[in-house]
Coordinates of C-alpha atoms in Angstrom, one line a residue:
M12 CA 4.5 29.3 -29.5
A13 CA 7.3 31.7 -28.6
Q14 CA 7.5 32.9 -25.0
T15 CA 7.0 36.5 -26.3
S16 CA 3.6 35.8 -28.0
L17 CA 2.5 33.9 -24.8
R18 CA 3.1 36.9 -22.7
S19 CA 1.1 39.1 -25.0
S20 CA -1.8 36.6 -25.0
F21 CA -2.0 35.8 -21.2
Y22 CA -0.7 38.5 -19.2
S23 CA 0.5 42.1 -19.6
F24 CA 3.5 42.2 -17.5
S25 CA 6.7 40.4 -18.4
P26 CA 9.5 38.5 -16.8
K27 CA 11.9 40.9 -18.6
R28 CA 10.9 43.4 -15.8
H29 CA 13.1 41.3 -13.6
S30 CA 16.6 40.2 -14.7
F31 CA 17.6 36.6 -13.8
G32 CA 20.9 35.6 -12.6
K33 CA 22.7 37.3 -9.6
G34 CA 20.2 39.4 -7.9
S35 CA 17.2 37.9 -9.7
A36 CA 13.9 39.0 -7.9
I37 CA 11.9 36.5 -5.8
F38 CA 8.3 37.5 -5.1
P39 CA 5.2 35.8 -3.7
A40 CA 2.2 35.1 -5.7
K41 CA -1.1 33.5 -5.6
V42 CA -2.1 30.5 -7.8
K43 CA -5.2 31.0 -10.0
N44 CA -5.1 28.3 -12.5
I45 CA -2.9 25.2 -13.0
I46 CA -2.4 22.8 -15.9
L47 CA -2.8 19.3 -14.9
D48 CA -4.4 17.7 -18.0
S49 CA -5.5 18.4 -21.6
D50 CA -8.8 19.8 -20.5
N51 CA -7.3 23.1 -19.2
E52 CA -8.0 26.0 -21.4
L53 CA -4.3 26.8 -21.6
F54 CA -3.1 23.4 -22.5
S55 CA -2.8 23.6 -26.3
S56 CA -1.4 27.3 -26.2
L57 CA 1.4 26.5 -23.8
G58 CA 2.7 23.5 -25.5
E59 CA 0.3 20.8 -24.6
W60 CA 1.9 18.0 -22.5
A61 CA 5.1 20.0 -22.0
S62 CA 2.8 22.5 -19.9
I63 CA 1.7 20.1 -17.3
G64 CA 2.4 21.9 -14.0
A65 CA 2.4 25.3 -15.4
I66 CA 0.4 27.9 -13.4
Q67 CA -1.3 31.3 -13.8
F68 CA -0.6 33.4 -10.8
Q69 CA -1.5 36.8 -9.4
D70 CA 1.4 39.0 -8.4
L71 CA 1.1 40.0 -4.9
V72 CA 3.9 42.4 -4.8
G73 CA 2.2 45.1 -7.0
N74 CA -1.2 43.9 -5.6
D75 CA -2.2 43.7 -9.3
N76 CA -5.4 41.6 -9.4
R77 CA -6.2 42.3 -12.9
N78 CA -3.4 40.7 -14.7
L79 CA -2.2 37.0 -14.5
A80 CA 1.2 35.5 -15.6
I81 CA 2.5 32.2 -16.5
A82 CA 5.1 30.3 -14.1
Y83 CA 6.5 26.8 -14.5
P84 CA 7.8 24.2 -11.9
L85 CA 11.3 25.0 -10.8
F86 CA 12.1 21.3 -10.0
T87 CA 12.0 18.4 -12.5
N88 CA 12.0 15.4 -10.5
Q89 CA 10.0 16.5 -7.5
K90 CA 6.4 17.3 -8.3
I91 CA 4.5 19.1 -5.5
Y92 CA 2.0 20.9 -7.6
P93 CA 0.0 23.7 -5.8
L94 CA -3.7 23.9 -5.3
I95 CA -5.6 26.9 -6.6
N96 CA -5.5 29.9 -4.1
E97 CA -2.2 28.4 -2.5
M98 CA 0.6 30.8 -2.4
V99 CA 4.1 30.2 -4.1
Y100 CA 7.4 32.2 -4.6
I101 CA 8.1 33.1 -8.1
I102 CA 11.7 33.6 -9.6
V103 CA 12.9 34.7 -13.0
L104 CA 15.3 32.2 -14.6
P105 CA 16.4 31.5 -18.3
N106 CA 13.8 30.6 -20.7
N107 CA 14.4 27.4 -23.0
D108 CA 15.5 29.6 -25.8
I109 CA 18.5 30.8 -24.0
D110 CA 20.9 29.9 -26.9
E111 CA 18.9 32.4 -28.9
N112 CA 18.4 35.1 -26.4
Q113 CA 20.4 35.1 -23.2
N114 CA 18.3 38.0 -21.8
N115 CA 14.9 36.3 -22.2
G116 CA 13.6 34.8 -19.1
R117 CA 10.5 33.3 -17.8
Y118 CA 8.9 32.8 -14.4
Y119 CA 9.4 29.7 -12.3
Y120 CA 7.7 28.8 -9.0
F121 CA 8.9 27.0 -5.8
N122 CA 6.8 24.6 -3.9
P123 CA 3.6 26.0 -2.1
I124 CA 4.4 28.1 1.0
N125 CA 3.5 26.5 4.2
L126 CA 1.2 29.1 5.2
W127 CA -0.9 27.2 7.8
N128 CA 1.8 24.4 8.5
N129 CA -0.7 21.9 7.1
N130 CA -0.1 19.0 4.8
H131 CA -3.6 18.9 3.4
H132 CA -3.8 22.5 2.0
N133 CA -2.4 25.9 2.5
G134 CA -4.9 28.0 0.5
Y135 CA -6.0 31.4 1.6
P136 CA -8.7 33.7 0.5
L137 CA -7.9 37.2 -0.7
L138 CA -10.0 38.8 2.0
V139 CA -10.6 42.0 0.0
E140 CA -12.4 39.9 -2.6
S141 CA -13.7 37.3 -0.6
S142 CA -17.4 36.5 0.3
L143 CA -16.6 34.3 3.4
P144 CA -18.5 35.3 6.4
E145 CA -16.7 37.5 8.9
S146 CA -16.3 34.6 11.4
Q147 CA -14.6 32.5 8.9
Q148 CA -12.3 35.3 7.8
K149 CA -11.4 35.6 11.6
D150 CA -10.7 32.0 11.5
Y151 CA -8.1 32.4 8.8
R152 CA -6.5 35.2 10.5
Q153 CA -5.9 33.3 13.8
V154 CA -2.8 31.2 13.7
D155 CA -1.7 31.5 17.4
G156 CA -0.7 28.4 19.1
G157 CA 0.1 26.5 16.1
S158 CA -3.6 26.4 15.1
V159 CA -4.8 25.5 11.6
R160 CA -7.9 26.5 9.7
K161 CA -10.4 26.5 12.6
V162 CA -13.6 26.8 10.5
I163 CA -16.9 26.9 12.4
D164 CA -19.2 25.3 9.9
G165 CA -17.1 22.5 8.5
S166 CA -16.2 24.2 5.1
T167 CA -14.2 27.0 3.9
D168 CA -15.8 27.8 0.5
I169 CA -12.2 28.5 -0.8
K170 CA -12.0 27.2 -4.5
L171 CA -8.9 24.8 -4.3
G172 CA -9.4 23.2 -7.7
N173 CA -12.1 21.4 -9.8
T174 CA -11.8 17.9 -8.0
F175 CA -10.0 18.7 -4.9
K176 CA -12.4 18.6 -1.9
E177 CA -11.1 20.0 1.6
K178 CA -11.3 17.5 4.4
L179 CA -10.8 19.3 7.9
D180 CA -9.8 16.1 9.8
I181 CA -6.5 15.4 7.8
K182 CA -3.6 15.6 10.2
S183 CA 0.1 16.2 10.0
L184 CA 2.6 13.8 11.7
L185 CA 4.4 14.6 14.7
P186 CA 8.2 14.9 14.2
Y187 CA 11.1 13.9 16.3
E188 CA 14.7 15.2 16.2
G189 CA 16.3 14.2 13.1
D190 CA 13.3 13.1 11.3
I191 CA 12.9 13.4 7.6
I192 CA 9.1 13.3 6.7
Y193 CA 7.2 13.4 3.3
E194 CA 3.6 13.8 3.7
G195 CA 0.9 13.8 1.0
R196 CA -2.4 15.9 1.2
W197 CA -4.6 12.9 2.4
G198 CA -3.0 11.3 5.4
N199 CA -0.4 9.5 3.6
S200 CA 3.2 9.8 4.5
I201 CA 6.8 8.4 4.6
R202 CA 8.7 8.9 7.8
F203 CA 12.7 8.4 7.8
G204 CA 12.9 8.3 11.5
S205 CA 14.6 6.5 14.3
T206 CA 14.2 5.1 17.9
V207 CA 13.7 7.8 20.5
L208 CA 13.8 6.2 23.9
R209 CA 13.0 9.2 26.0
P210 CA 10.7 11.6 24.0
N211 CA 8.4 14.2 25.4
I212 CA 5.5 12.3 23.5
S213 CA 6.1 8.5 23.3
N214 CA 5.5 6.5 20.2
L215 CA 5.0 2.8 19.5
W216 CA 8.5 1.9 18.0
S217 CA 10.7 3.2 20.5
T218 CA 10.1 0.8 23.4
V219 CA 13.5 -1.0 23.1
G220 CA 16.8 -0.4 21.3
E221 CA 19.0 2.5 21.3
D222 CA 18.5 6.1 20.4
G223 CA 19.1 6.5 16.6
D224 CA 18.2 3.0 15.4
P225 CA 16.7 3.6 12.0
I226 CA 13.2 3.0 11.0
I227 CA 11.1 3.7 7.8
I228 CA 7.4 4.1 8.2
I229 CA 5.2 4.1 5.1
R230 CA 1.5 4.9 5.8
N231 CA -1.5 5.3 3.5
G232 CA -4.5 6.5 5.3
Q233 CA -4.4 8.0 8.9
H234 CA -6.4 6.7 11.7
N235 CA -9.1 8.6 13.6
D236 CA -7.6 9.5 17.2
G237 CA -10.6 11.6 18.3
R238 CA -8.4 14.7 18.7
D239 CA -8.7 18.2 17.1
P240 CA -7.7 18.0 13.4
W241 CA -4.7 20.6 14.0
V242 CA -3.1 18.5 16.6
P243 CA -0.4 16.2 14.9
Q244 CA -0.6 12.5 15.4
L245 CA 1.8 9.5 15.2
E246 CA 1.6 6.3 13.2
D247 CA -0.2 3.5 14.7
I248 CA 0.2 0.1 12.8
N249 CA -3.0 -1.3 14.1
K250 CA -5.1 1.7 13.3
D251 CA -3.8 3.3 10.2
Q252 CA -5.3 2.0 6.9
T253 CA -2.1 0.5 5.3
S254 CA 1.2 0.5 6.7
I255 CA 4.8 -0.8 5.7
Y256 CA 7.3 -0.7 8.6
L257 CA 11.1 -1.3 7.7
T258 CA 12.9 -1.9 11.1
S259 CA 16.4 -2.2 12.4
N260 CA 16.3 -2.9 16.1
Q261 CA 12.7 -2.0 17.0
K262 CA 9.7 -4.0 18.5
I263 CA 6.5 -3.2 16.8
P264 CA 3.2 -4.1 18.8
I265 CA 1.3 -5.4 15.7
E266 CA -2.0 -7.3 16.4
V267 CA -1.9 -10.3 14.1
S268 CA -5.1 -12.0 12.9
S269 CA -4.0 -15.4 14.0
K270 CA -1.6 -16.7 16.4
N271 CA -2.0 -20.6 15.8
Y272 CA 1.4 -22.2 15.8
T273 CA 0.3 -25.6 16.9
S274 CA 2.2 -27.2 14.0
Y275 CA 5.6 -26.1 15.6
K276 CA 7.6 -27.9 18.2
I277 CA 9.4 -24.7 19.0
K278 CA 7.0 -21.9 18.2
P279 CA 8.3 -18.6 16.5
Q280 CA 8.4 -15.6 18.5
S281 CA 5.4 -13.6 18.6
P282 CA 5.1 -10.9 15.8
S283 CA 4.4 -8.3 18.4
E284 CA 7.5 -9.3 20.6
Y285 CA 10.1 -9.7 18.0
Q286 CA 12.9 -7.3 18.1
G287 CA 15.2 -6.9 15.0
K288 CA 15.5 -6.3 11.4
Q289 CA 12.1 -7.1 9.6
V290 CA 9.6 -5.9 7.1
I291 CA 6.1 -5.5 8.2
I292 CA 3.1 -5.2 5.8
N293 CA -0.2 -4.6 7.4
S294 CA -3.6 -3.7 5.5
D295 CA -7.0 -5.3 4.9
R296 CA -5.9 -7.2 2.1
L297 CA -2.6 -8.2 0.5
L298 CA -1.9 -9.1 -3.2
F299 CA 1.3 -10.5 -4.5
N300 CA 1.1 -10.9 -8.4
T301 CA 3.8 -11.7 -11.0
K302 CA 3.1 -11.1 -14.7
V303 CA 6.1 -13.2 -16.2
D304 CA 8.1 -14.9 -13.6
S305 CA 7.7 -16.6 -10.2
I306 CA 7.1 -15.6 -6.5
L307 CA 9.9 -17.1 -4.5
L308 CA 9.6 -17.5 -0.7
S309 CA 13.1 -18.3 0.9
S310 CA 13.6 -18.6 4.7
Q311 CA 16.5 -19.5 6.8
K312 CA 14.2 -21.1 9.3
T313 CA 10.4 -21.7 8.6
I314 CA 7.6 -20.4 6.5
S315 CA 4.4 -20.0 8.5
L316 CA 0.9 -20.0 6.7
N317 CA -1.4 -18.9 9.5
A318 CA -5.1 -18.1 8.9
R319 CA -8.4 -18.1 10.8
E320 CA -10.4 -19.8 8.2
S321 CA -8.3 -21.9 5.6
V322 CA -5.2 -22.0 3.4
N323 CA -6.6 -22.4 -0.1
I324 CA -4.2 -23.6 -3.1
D325 CA -5.7 -23.4 -6.5
T326 CA -3.1 -24.5 -9.3
P327 CA -2.8 -27.0 -12.1
Q328 CA 0.0 -29.0 -10.3
T329 CA 1.1 -29.0 -6.7
I330 CA 4.4 -30.4 -5.8
V331 CA 5.7 -31.0 -2.3
Q332 CA 9.4 -32.2 -2.1
S333 CA 10.4 -33.2 1.4
P334 CA 12.1 -36.0 3.2
D335 CA 9.5 -35.7 6.0
I336 CA 6.0 -34.9 5.3
R337 CA 3.5 -34.9 8.2
L338 CA -0.3 -34.5 7.5
G339 CA -2.9 -33.8 10.3
D340 CA -0.7 -33.5 13.2
L341 CA 2.8 -32.6 14.2
N342 CA 3.4 -36.0 15.8
A343 CA 1.8 -38.0 13.0
T344 CA 3.5 -41.3 12.7
E345 CA 1.2 -43.5 10.6
P346 CA 2.8 -43.8 7.1
I347 CA 0.7 -43.2 4.0
I348 CA 0.4 -46.3 1.8
L349 CA 1.8 -46.3 -1.7
G350 CA -1.3 -46.7 -3.5
E351 CA -0.2 -48.3 -6.8
T352 CA 2.0 -50.8 -5.2
F353 CA -0.6 -51.7 -2.6
L354 CA -3.3 -52.1 -5.0
T355 CA -1.3 -54.0 -7.2
D356 CA -0.5 -56.6 -4.6
L357 CA -4.3 -56.5 -3.3
S358 CA -5.4 -57.2 -6.8
S359 CA -3.1 -60.5 -6.9
L360 CA -4.4 -61.5 -3.5
L361 CA -8.0 -61.0 -4.5
K362 CA -7.6 -63.1 -7.5
N363 CA -6.1 -65.9 -5.6
I364 CA -8.9 -65.7 -3.0
I365 CA -11.3 -66.0 -6.1
S366 CA -9.6 -69.1 -7.4
L367 CA -9.6 -70.7 -3.9
S368 CA -13.3 -69.8 -3.5
Q369 CA -14.3 -71.4 -6.9
A370 CA -12.4 -74.5 -5.7
L371 CA -14.3 -74.6 -2.4
Q372 CA -17.5 -74.4 -4.2
T373 CA -17.2 -78.1 -5.4
P374 CA -17.9 -80.5 -2.4
I375 CA -15.1 -82.9 -1.6
G376 CA -15.9 -86.4 -2.2
T377 CA -18.1 -86.1 -5.2
P378 CA -20.0 -87.9 -6.6
V379 CA -20.8 -88.9 -3.0
P380 CA -20.5 -85.5 -1.1
N381 CA -19.6 -85.2 2.4
E382 CA -22.4 -83.3 4.3
Q383 CA -19.8 -81.5 6.4
N384 CA -18.1 -80.2 3.3
E385 CA -21.3 -78.8 1.9
G386 CA -21.2 -75.9 4.6
I387 CA -18.2 -74.6 2.7
T388 CA -20.0 -73.9 -0.5
F389 CA -22.1 -70.9 0.2
P390 CA -19.4 -68.8 2.1
A391 CA -17.0 -69.5 -0.8
V392 CA -19.7 -68.2 -3.1
R393 CA -20.0 -65.0 -1.2
V394 CA -16.1 -64.4 -0.8
E395 CA -15.8 -64.9 -4.5
A396 CA -18.4 -62.3 -5.3
S397 CA -17.0 -59.8 -2.9
A398 CA -13.4 -60.4 -4.0
Q399 CA -14.5 -60.2 -7.7
D400 CA -16.2 -56.8 -6.9
M401 CA -13.1 -55.4 -5.5
V402 CA -11.1 -56.5 -8.4
N403 CA -13.6 -54.9 -10.7
R404 CA -13.4 -51.6 -8.8
I405 CA -9.5 -51.7 -8.2
E406 CA -8.8 -48.5 -10.3
K407 CA -11.5 -46.7 -8.4
Y408 CA -9.4 -46.8 -5.3
K409 CA -6.7 -44.7 -6.8
S410 CA -6.7 -41.0 -6.2
K411 CA -6.8 -39.0 -9.7
I412 CA -5.2 -36.0 -7.9
S413 CA -3.0 -36.9 -5.0
K414 CA 0.4 -39.0 -5.7
T415 CA 3.3 -39.8 -3.4
K416 CA 6.7 -41.7 -3.7

């Protein structure tokens, strides 16, 4: 559908009232609808999947609440879609049919306006048409001291979308000089930061090193620090839900689940005391999976498997190749018997014992046996029976699973 027909179908004022290029108009608007999937009523009319991210907006400059226009995301690779009732800036730029009509433009929108300085949402009711109680309307007018939506009853009654539910406890991150921070709406964030040795508010990664030592902190799910929701917080690797830390010269005070290193002659440095370049992943559960090839663990020193309960290995084949294998204890000295070789020699010995026992069962000096020799007969019978029983079970002594060399 051509841009001109869309204008006539969905809104009565045209981007042609603004000229694009030098001096193009930029004006604020309020989001009234956004296309995020095929269920939206405008999906088919605006180009189906090519319409994802398009919004219907209300022009605040002319305070025209009757007419809605269409605007598209300005940036292609950075998708920060607004919520309903958030505000954006609109600009008129060339349409996708610029080859045919260089004067034909369409609306594009910038990222949501940071109205409340809050990463969760920046929606705002039009008070002239709002049904909010007067107490809540006052809450939305008060922004002194950096406060964010201080709503008295735990809800705002502002429509933000079909599935988006406001959470009043979502916090922003506290920044430091030079930080670059990306924040989602639900307590997930990426901080490109550094060591700050003498900050006004201390953090957990700046106890050692030098100012400017780089660090990247990826956090999914903030922790509850018991403070007001408009007070920014800092990452805490032990309390946040899931964290990845990429360090350079920091010491991260992580509390690990198990600190049992009795298998070491020289124990590795405690995870909470190590200072240097490392990657730390901390969550309730970790899953590493490959769909085609292998998981390779390679270490300059050691690989420690440390668990409170057990280390389980389930696989069709387990191979351990090492010139020195110790089982049960670091100082184990008893060698493991080579089962096949030992049982072959034992079988030969048992057969010789059987032959000897059979010979001893015939008294010496027959047909006039010596009474003293008769006492050998019965033990010889028992030895023969025992040895024969072991020979019959010789294969059962072999493990069907474990093998050594």
